[in-house]
CSV table of N, CA and C in Angstrom, one decimal:
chain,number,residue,atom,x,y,z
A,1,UNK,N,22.7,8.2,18.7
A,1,UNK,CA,21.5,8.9,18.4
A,1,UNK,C,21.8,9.9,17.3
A,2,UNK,N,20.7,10.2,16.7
A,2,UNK,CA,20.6,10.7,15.4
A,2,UNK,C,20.1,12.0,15.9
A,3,UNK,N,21.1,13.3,15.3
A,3,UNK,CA,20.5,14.7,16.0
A,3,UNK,C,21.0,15.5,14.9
A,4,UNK,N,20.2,16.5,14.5
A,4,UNK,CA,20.4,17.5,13.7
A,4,UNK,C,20.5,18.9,14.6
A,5,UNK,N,21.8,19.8,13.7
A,5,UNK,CA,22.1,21.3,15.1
A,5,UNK,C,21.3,22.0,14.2
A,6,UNK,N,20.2,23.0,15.1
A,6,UNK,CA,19.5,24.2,14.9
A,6,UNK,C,19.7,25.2,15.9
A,7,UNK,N,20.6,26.4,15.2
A,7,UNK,CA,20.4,27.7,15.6
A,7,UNK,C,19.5,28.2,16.3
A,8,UNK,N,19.2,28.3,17.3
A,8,UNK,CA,18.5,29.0,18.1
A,8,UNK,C,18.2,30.5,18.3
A,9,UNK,N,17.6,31.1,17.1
A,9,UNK,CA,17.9,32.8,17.1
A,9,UNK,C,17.0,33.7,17.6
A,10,UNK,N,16.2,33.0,18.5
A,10,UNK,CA,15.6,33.6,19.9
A,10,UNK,C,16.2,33.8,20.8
A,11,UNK,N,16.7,33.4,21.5
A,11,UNK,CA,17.6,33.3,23.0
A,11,UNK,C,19.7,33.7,22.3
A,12,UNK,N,20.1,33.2,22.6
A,12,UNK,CA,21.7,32.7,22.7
A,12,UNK,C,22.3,33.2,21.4
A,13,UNK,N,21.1,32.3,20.1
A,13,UNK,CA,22.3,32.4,18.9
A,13,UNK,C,22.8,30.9,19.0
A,14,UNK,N,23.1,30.2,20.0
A,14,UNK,CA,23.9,29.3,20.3
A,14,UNK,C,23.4,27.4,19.4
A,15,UNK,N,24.0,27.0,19.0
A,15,UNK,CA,22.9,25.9,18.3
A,15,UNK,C,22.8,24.8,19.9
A,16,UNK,N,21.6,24.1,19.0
A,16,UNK,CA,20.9,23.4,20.1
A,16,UNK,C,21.0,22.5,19.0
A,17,UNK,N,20.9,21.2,19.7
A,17,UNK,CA,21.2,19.4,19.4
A,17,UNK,C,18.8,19.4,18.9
A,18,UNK,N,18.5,19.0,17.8
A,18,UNK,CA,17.3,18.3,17.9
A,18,UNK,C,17.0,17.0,17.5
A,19,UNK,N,16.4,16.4,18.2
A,19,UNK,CA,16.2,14.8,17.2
A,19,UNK,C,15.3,14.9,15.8
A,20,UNK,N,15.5,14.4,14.9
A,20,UNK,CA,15.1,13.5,14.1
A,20,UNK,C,13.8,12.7,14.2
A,21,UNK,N,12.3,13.4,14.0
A,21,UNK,CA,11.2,12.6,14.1
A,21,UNK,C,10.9,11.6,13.5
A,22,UNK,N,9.7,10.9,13.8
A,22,UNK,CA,9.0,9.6,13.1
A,22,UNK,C,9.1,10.4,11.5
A,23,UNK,N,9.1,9.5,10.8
A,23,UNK,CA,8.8,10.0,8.8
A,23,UNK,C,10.2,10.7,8.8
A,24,UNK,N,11.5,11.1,9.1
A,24,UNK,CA,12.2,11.2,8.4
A,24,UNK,C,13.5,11.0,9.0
A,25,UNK,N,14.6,11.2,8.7
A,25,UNK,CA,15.9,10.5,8.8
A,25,UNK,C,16.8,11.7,8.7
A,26,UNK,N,18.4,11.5,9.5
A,26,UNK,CA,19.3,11.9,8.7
A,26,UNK,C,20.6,10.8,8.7
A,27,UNK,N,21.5,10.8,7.9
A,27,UNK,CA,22.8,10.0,7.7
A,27,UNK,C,23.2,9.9,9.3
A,28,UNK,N,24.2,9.1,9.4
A,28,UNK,CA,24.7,8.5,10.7
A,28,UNK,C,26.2,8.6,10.1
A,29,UNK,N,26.5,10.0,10.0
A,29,UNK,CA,28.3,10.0,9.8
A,29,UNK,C,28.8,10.6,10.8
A,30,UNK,N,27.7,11.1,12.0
A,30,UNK,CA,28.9,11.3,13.3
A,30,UNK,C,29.2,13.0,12.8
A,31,UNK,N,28.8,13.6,11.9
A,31,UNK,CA,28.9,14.8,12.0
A,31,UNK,C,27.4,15.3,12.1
A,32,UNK,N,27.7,17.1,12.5
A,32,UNK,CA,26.3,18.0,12.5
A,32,UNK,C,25.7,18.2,11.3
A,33,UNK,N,24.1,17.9,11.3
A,33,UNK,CA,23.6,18.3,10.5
A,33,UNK,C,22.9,19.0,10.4
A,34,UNK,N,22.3,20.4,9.2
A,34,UNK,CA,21.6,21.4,9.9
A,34,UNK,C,19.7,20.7,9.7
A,35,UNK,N,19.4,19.8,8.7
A,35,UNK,CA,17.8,19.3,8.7
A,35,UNK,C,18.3,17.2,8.4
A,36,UNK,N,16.7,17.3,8.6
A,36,UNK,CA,16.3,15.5,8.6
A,36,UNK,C,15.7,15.6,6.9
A,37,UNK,N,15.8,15.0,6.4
A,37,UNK,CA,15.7,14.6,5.4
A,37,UNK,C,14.1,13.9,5.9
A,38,UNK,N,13.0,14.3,4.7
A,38,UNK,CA,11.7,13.2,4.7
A,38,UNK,C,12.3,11.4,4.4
A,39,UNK,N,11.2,10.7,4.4
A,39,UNK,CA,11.2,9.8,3.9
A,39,UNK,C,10.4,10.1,2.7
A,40,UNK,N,10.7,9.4,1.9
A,40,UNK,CA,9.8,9.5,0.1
A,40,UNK,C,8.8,8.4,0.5
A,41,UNK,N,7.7,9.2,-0.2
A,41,UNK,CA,6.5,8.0,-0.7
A,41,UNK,C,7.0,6.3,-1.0
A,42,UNK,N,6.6,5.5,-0.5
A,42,UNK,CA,7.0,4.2,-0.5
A,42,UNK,C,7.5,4.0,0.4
A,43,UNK,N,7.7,4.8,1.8
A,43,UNK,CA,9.3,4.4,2.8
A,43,UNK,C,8.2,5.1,4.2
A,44,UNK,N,8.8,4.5,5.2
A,44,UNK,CA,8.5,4.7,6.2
A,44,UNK,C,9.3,5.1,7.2
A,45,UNK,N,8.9,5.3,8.5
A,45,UNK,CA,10.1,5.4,9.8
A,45,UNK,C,9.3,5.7,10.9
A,46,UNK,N,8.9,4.9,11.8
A,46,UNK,CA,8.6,4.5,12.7
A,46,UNK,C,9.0,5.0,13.8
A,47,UNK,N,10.1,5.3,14.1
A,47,UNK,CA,11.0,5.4,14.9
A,47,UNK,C,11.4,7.0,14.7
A,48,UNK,N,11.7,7.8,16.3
A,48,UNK,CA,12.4,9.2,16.0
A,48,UNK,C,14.0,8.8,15.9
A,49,UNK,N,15.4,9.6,15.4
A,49,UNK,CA,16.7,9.5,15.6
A,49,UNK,C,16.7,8.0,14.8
A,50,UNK,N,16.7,8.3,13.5
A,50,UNK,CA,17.0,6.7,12.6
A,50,UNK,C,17.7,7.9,11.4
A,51,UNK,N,18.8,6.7,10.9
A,51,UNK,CA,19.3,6.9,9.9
A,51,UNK,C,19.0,6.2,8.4
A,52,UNK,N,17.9,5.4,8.3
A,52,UNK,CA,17.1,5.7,7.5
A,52,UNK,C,15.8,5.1,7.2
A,53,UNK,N,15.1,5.4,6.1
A,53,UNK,CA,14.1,5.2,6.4
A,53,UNK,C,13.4,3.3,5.8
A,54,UNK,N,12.8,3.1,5.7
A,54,UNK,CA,12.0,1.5,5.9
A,54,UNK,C,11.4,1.2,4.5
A,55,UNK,N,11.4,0.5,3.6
A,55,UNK,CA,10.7,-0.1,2.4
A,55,UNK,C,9.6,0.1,3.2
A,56,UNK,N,7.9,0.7,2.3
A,56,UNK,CA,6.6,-0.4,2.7
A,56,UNK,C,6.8,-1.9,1.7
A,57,UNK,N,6.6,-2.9,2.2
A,57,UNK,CA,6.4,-4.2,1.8
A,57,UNK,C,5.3,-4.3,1.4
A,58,UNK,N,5.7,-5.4,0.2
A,58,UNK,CA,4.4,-5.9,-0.6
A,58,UNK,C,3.1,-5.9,0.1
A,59,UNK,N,2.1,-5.9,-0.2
A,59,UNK,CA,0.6,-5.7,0.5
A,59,UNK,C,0.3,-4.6,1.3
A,60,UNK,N,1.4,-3.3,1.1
A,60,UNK,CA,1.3,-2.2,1.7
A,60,UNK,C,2.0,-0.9,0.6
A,61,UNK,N,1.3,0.2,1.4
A,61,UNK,CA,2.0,1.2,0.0
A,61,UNK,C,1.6,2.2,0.9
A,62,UNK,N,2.5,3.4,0.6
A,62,UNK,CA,2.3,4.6,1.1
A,62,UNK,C,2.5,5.6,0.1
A,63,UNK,N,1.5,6.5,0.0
A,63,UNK,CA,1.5,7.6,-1.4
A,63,UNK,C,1.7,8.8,-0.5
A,64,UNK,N,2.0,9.2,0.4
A,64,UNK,CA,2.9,10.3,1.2
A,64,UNK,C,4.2,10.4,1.3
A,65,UNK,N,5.2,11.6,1.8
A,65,UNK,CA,6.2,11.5,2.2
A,65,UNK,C,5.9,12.1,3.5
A,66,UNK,N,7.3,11.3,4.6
A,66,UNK,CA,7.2,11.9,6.0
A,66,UNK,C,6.1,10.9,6.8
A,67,UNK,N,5.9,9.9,6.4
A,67,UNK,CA,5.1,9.2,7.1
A,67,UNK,C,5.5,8.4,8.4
A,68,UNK,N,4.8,8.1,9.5
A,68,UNK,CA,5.2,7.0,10.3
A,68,UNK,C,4.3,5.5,9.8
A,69,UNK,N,3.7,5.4,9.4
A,69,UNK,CA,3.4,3.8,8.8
A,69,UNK,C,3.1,3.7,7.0
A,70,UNK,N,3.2,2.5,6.9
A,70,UNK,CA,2.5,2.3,5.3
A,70,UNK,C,1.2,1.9,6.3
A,71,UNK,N,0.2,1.8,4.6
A,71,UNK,CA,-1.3,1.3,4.8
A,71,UNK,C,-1.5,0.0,4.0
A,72,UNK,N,-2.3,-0.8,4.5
A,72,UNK,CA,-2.4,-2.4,3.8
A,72,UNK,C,-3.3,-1.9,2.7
A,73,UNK,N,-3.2,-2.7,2.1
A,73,UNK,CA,-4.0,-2.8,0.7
A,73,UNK,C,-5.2,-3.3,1.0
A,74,UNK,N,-6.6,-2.7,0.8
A,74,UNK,CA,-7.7,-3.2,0.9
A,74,UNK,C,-8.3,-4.3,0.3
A,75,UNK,N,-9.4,-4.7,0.1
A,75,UNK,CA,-9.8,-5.9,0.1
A,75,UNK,C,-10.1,-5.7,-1.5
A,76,UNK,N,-9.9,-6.4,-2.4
A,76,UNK,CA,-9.7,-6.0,-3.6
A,76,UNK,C,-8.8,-5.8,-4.2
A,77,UNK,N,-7.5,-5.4,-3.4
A,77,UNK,CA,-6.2,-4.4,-4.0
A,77,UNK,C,-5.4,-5.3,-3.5
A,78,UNK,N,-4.5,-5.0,-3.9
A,78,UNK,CA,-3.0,-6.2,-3.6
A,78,UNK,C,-1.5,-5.4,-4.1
A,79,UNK,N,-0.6,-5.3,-3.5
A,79,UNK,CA,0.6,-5.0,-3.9
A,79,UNK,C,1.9,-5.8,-3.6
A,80,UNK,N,2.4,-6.2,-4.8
A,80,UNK,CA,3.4,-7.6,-5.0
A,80,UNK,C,4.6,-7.4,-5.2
A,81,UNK,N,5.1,-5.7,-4.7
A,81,UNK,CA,6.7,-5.5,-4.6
A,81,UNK,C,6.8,-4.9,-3.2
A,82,UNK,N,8.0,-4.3,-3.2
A,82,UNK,CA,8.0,-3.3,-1.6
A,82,UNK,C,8.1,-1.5,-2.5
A,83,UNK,N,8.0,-1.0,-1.5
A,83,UNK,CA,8.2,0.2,-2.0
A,83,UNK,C,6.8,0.8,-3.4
A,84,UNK,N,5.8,0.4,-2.4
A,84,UNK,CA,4.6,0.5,-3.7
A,84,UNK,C,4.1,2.4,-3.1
A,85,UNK,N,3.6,3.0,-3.8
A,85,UNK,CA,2.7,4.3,-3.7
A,85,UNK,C,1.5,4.1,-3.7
A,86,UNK,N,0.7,3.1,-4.6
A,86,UNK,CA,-0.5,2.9,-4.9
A,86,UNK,C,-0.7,0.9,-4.9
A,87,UNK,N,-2.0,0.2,-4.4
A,87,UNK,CA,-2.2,-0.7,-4.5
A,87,UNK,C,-2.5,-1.0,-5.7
A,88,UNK,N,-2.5,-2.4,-6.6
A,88,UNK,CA,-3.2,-2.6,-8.4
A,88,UNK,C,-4.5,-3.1,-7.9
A,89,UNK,N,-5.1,-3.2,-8.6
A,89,UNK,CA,-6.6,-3.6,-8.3
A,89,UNK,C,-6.7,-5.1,-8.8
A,90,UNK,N,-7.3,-6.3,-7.9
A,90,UNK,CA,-7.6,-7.3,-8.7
A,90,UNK,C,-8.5,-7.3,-10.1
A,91,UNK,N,-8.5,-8.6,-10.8
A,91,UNK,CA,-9.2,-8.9,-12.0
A,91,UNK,C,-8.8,-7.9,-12.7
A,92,UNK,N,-7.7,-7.4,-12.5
A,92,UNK,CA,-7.1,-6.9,-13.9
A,92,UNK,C,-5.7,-7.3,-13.9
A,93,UNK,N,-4.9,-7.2,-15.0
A,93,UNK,CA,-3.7,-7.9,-15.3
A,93,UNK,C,-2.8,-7.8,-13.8
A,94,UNK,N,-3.1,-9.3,-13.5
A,94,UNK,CA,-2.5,-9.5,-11.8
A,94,UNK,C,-1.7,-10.5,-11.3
A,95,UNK,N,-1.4,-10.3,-10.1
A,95,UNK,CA,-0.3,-11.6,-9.8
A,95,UNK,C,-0.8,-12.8,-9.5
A,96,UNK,N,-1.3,-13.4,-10.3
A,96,UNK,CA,-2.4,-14.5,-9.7
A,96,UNK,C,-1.5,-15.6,-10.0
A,97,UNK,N,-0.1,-15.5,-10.9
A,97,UNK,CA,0.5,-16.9,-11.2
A,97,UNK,C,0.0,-17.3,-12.7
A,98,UNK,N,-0.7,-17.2,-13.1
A,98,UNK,CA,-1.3,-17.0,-14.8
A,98,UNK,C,-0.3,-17.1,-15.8
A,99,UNK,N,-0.4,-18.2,-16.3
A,99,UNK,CA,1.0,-17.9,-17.8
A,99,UNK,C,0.6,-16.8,-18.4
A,100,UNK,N,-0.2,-16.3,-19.0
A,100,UNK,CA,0.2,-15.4,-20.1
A,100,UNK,C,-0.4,-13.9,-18.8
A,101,UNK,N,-0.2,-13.1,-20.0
A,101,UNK,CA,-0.5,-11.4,-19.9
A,101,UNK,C,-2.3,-11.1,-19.8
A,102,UNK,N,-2.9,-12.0,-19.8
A,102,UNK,CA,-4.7,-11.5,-20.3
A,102,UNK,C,-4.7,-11.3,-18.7
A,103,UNK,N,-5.9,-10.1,-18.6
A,103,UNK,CA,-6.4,-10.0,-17.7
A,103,UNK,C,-7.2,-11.5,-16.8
A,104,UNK,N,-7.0,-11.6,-15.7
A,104,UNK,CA,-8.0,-12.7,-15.1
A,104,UNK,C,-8.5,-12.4,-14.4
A,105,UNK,N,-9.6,-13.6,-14.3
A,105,UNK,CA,-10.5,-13.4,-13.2
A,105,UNK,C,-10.3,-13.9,-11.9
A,106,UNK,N,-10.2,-12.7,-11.4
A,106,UNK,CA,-9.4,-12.3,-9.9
A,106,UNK,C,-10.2,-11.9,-8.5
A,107,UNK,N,-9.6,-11.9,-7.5
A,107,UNK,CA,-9.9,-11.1,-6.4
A,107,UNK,C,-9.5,-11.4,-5.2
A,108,UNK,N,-9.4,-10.7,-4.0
A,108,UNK,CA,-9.1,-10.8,-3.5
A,108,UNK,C,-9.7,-10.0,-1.9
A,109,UNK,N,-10.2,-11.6,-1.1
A,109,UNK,CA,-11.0,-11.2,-0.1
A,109,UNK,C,-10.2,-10.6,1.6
A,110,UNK,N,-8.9,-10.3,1.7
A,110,UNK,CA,-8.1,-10.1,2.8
A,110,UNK,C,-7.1,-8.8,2.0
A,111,UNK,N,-7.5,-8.2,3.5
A,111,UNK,CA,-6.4,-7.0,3.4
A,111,UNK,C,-4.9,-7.3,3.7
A,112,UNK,N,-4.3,-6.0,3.0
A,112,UNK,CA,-3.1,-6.0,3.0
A,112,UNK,C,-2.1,-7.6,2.5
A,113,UNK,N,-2.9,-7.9,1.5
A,113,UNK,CA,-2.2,-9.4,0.2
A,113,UNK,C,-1.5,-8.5,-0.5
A,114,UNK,N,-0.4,-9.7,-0.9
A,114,UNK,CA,0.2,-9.6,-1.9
A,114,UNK,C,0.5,-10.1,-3.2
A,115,UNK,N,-0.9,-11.0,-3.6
A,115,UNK,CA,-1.5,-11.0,-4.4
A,115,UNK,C,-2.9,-11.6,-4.7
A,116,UNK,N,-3.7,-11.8,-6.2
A,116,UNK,CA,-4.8,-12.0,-5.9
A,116,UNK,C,-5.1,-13.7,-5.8
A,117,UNK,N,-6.2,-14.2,-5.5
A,117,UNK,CA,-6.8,-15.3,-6.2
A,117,UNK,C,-7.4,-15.4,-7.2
A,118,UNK,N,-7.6,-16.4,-7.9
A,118,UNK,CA,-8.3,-17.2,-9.2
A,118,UNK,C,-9.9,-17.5,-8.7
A,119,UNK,N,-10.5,-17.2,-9.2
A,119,UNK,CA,-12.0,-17.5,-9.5
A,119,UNK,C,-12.3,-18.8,-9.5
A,120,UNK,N,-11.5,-19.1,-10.4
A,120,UNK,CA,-11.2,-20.5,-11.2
A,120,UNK,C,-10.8,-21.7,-10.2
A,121,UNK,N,-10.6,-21.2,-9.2
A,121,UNK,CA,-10.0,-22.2,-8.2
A,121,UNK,C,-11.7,-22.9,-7.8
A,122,UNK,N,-12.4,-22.1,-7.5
A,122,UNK,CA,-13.8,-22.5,-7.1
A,122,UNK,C,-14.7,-23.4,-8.0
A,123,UNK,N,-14.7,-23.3,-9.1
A,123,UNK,CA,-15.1,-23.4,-10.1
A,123,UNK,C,-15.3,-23.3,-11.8
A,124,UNK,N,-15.3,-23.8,-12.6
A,124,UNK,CA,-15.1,-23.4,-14.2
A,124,UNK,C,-16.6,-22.1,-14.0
A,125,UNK,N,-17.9,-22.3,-13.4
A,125,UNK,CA,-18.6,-21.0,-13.6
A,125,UNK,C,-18.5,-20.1,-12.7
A,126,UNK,N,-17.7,-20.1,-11.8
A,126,UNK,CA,-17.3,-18.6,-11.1
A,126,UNK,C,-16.7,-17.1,-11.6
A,127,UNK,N,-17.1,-16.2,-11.8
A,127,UNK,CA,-16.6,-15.0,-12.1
A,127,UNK,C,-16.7,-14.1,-10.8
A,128,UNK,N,-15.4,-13.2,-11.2
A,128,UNK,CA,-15.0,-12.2,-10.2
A,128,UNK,C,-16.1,-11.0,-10.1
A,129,UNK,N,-16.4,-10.9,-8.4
A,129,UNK,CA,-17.7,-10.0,-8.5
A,129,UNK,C,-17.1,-8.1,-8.7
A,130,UNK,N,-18.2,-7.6,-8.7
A,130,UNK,CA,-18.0,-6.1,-9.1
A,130,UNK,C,-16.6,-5.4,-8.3
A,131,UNK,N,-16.4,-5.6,-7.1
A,131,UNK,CA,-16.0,-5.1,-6.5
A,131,UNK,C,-14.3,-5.9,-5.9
A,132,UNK,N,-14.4,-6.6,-5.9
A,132,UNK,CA,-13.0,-7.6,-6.7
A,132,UNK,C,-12.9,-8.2,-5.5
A,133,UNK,N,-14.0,-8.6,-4.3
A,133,UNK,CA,-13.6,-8.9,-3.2
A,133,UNK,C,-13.5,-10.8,-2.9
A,134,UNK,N,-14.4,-10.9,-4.3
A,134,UNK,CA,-14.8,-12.3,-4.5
A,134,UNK,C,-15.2,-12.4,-5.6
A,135,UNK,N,-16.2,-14.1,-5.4
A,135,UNK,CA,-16.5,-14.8,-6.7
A,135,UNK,C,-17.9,-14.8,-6.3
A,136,UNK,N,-18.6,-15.0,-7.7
A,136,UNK,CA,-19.9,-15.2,-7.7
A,136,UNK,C,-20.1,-16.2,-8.8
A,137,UNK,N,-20.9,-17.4,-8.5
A,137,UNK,CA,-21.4,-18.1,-9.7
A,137,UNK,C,-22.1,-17.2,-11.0
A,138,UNK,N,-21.8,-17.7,-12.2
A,138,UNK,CA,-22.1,-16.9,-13.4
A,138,UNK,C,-23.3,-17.4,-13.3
A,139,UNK,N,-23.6,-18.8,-13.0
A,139,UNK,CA,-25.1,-19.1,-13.2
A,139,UNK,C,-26.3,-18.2,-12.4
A,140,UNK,N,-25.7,-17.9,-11.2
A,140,UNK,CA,-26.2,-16.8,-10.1
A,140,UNK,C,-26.8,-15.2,-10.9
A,141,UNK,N,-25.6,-15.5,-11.5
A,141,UNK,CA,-25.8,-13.9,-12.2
A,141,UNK,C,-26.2,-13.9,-13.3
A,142,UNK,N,-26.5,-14.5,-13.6
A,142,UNK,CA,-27.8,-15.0,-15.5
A,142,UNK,C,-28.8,-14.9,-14.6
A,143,UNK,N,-29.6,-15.8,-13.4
A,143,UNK,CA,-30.4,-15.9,-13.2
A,143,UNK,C,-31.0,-14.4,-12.9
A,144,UNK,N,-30.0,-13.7,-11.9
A,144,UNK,CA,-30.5,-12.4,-11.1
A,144,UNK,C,-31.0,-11.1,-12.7
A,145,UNK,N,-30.3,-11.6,-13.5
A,145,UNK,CA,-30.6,-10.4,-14.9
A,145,UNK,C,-31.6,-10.8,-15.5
A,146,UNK,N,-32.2,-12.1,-15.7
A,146,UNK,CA,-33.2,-12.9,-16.1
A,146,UNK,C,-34.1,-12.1,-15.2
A,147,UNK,N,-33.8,-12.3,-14.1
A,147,UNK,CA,-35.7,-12.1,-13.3
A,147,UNK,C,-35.6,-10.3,-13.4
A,148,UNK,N,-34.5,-9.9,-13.4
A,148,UNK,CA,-34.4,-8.2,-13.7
A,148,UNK,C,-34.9,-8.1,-14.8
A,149,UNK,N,-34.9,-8.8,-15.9
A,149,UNK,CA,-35.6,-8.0,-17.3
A,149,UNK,C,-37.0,-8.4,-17.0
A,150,UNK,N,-37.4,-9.3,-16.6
A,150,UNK,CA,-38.6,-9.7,-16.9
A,150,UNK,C,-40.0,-8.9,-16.0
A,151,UNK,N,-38.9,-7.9,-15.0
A,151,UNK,CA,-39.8,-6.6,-14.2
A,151,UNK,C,-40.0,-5.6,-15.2
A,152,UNK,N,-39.4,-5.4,-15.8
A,152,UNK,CA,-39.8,-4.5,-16.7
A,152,UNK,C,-40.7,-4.7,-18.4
């Protein structure tokens, strides 16, 4: 078990053994230590008395230190290494498998992915909707701006 010594300088003076909470760690060399080290943003620890702390994995990221979980990437977002702080947003330069570097049209309807889908898979007239959760036919959306201009 993993224990850090803290002086007790209410009572005794005498040091006292404490564990090592969830979110942070100390080394496992068998000597006293006087504090737990955090975990850094990107890393987790689940567990109290660990010597260290956890990658978040792709489709997860944590922008805290000291945490006991990562958070999945929402519906939209995707993260496609470990150790993320922030999720990328689909339909913009993504891991969709794409030869080149252009932006595509992306998205992604399931949380906590690790990366997005193709539009394209559906269809040559499908484009990625506002919110990157999915696809909408383009013909769908000519029609809806058509009947919007013609109210005014």
């Amino acid at each position: 078990f993993i224990y850090i010594i803290h002086t007790d300088q209410s009572s005794s003076g005498q040091g006292v053994c404490l564990e090592c909470g969830v979110g942070t760690y100390t080394l496992s060399d068998n000597l006293p230590h006087i504090s737990c080290d955090d975990c850094i943003a990107g890393k987790h620890q689940t567990l109290p008395k660990q010597n260290a702390c956890i990658d978040c994995l792709a489709g997860k990221y944590q922008d805290q230190r000291t945490q006991q979980n990562c958070v999945p990437c929402l519906a939209g977002l995707y993260s496609d290494q470990n150790l993320q702080i922030i999720c990328k947003r689909c339909g913009e330069a993504s891991n969709t498998g794409a030869s080149n570097n252009q932006p595509t049209l992306s998205y992604q309807d399931v949380v906590g992915s690790k990366d997005c889908k193709l539009c394209s898979a559906l269809g040559a007239d499908y484009v990625v909707s506002s919110t990157k959760t999915g696809c909408v036919s383009s013909y769908d959306t000519v029609l809806y701006f058509e009947k919007r201009e013609k109210k005014f």
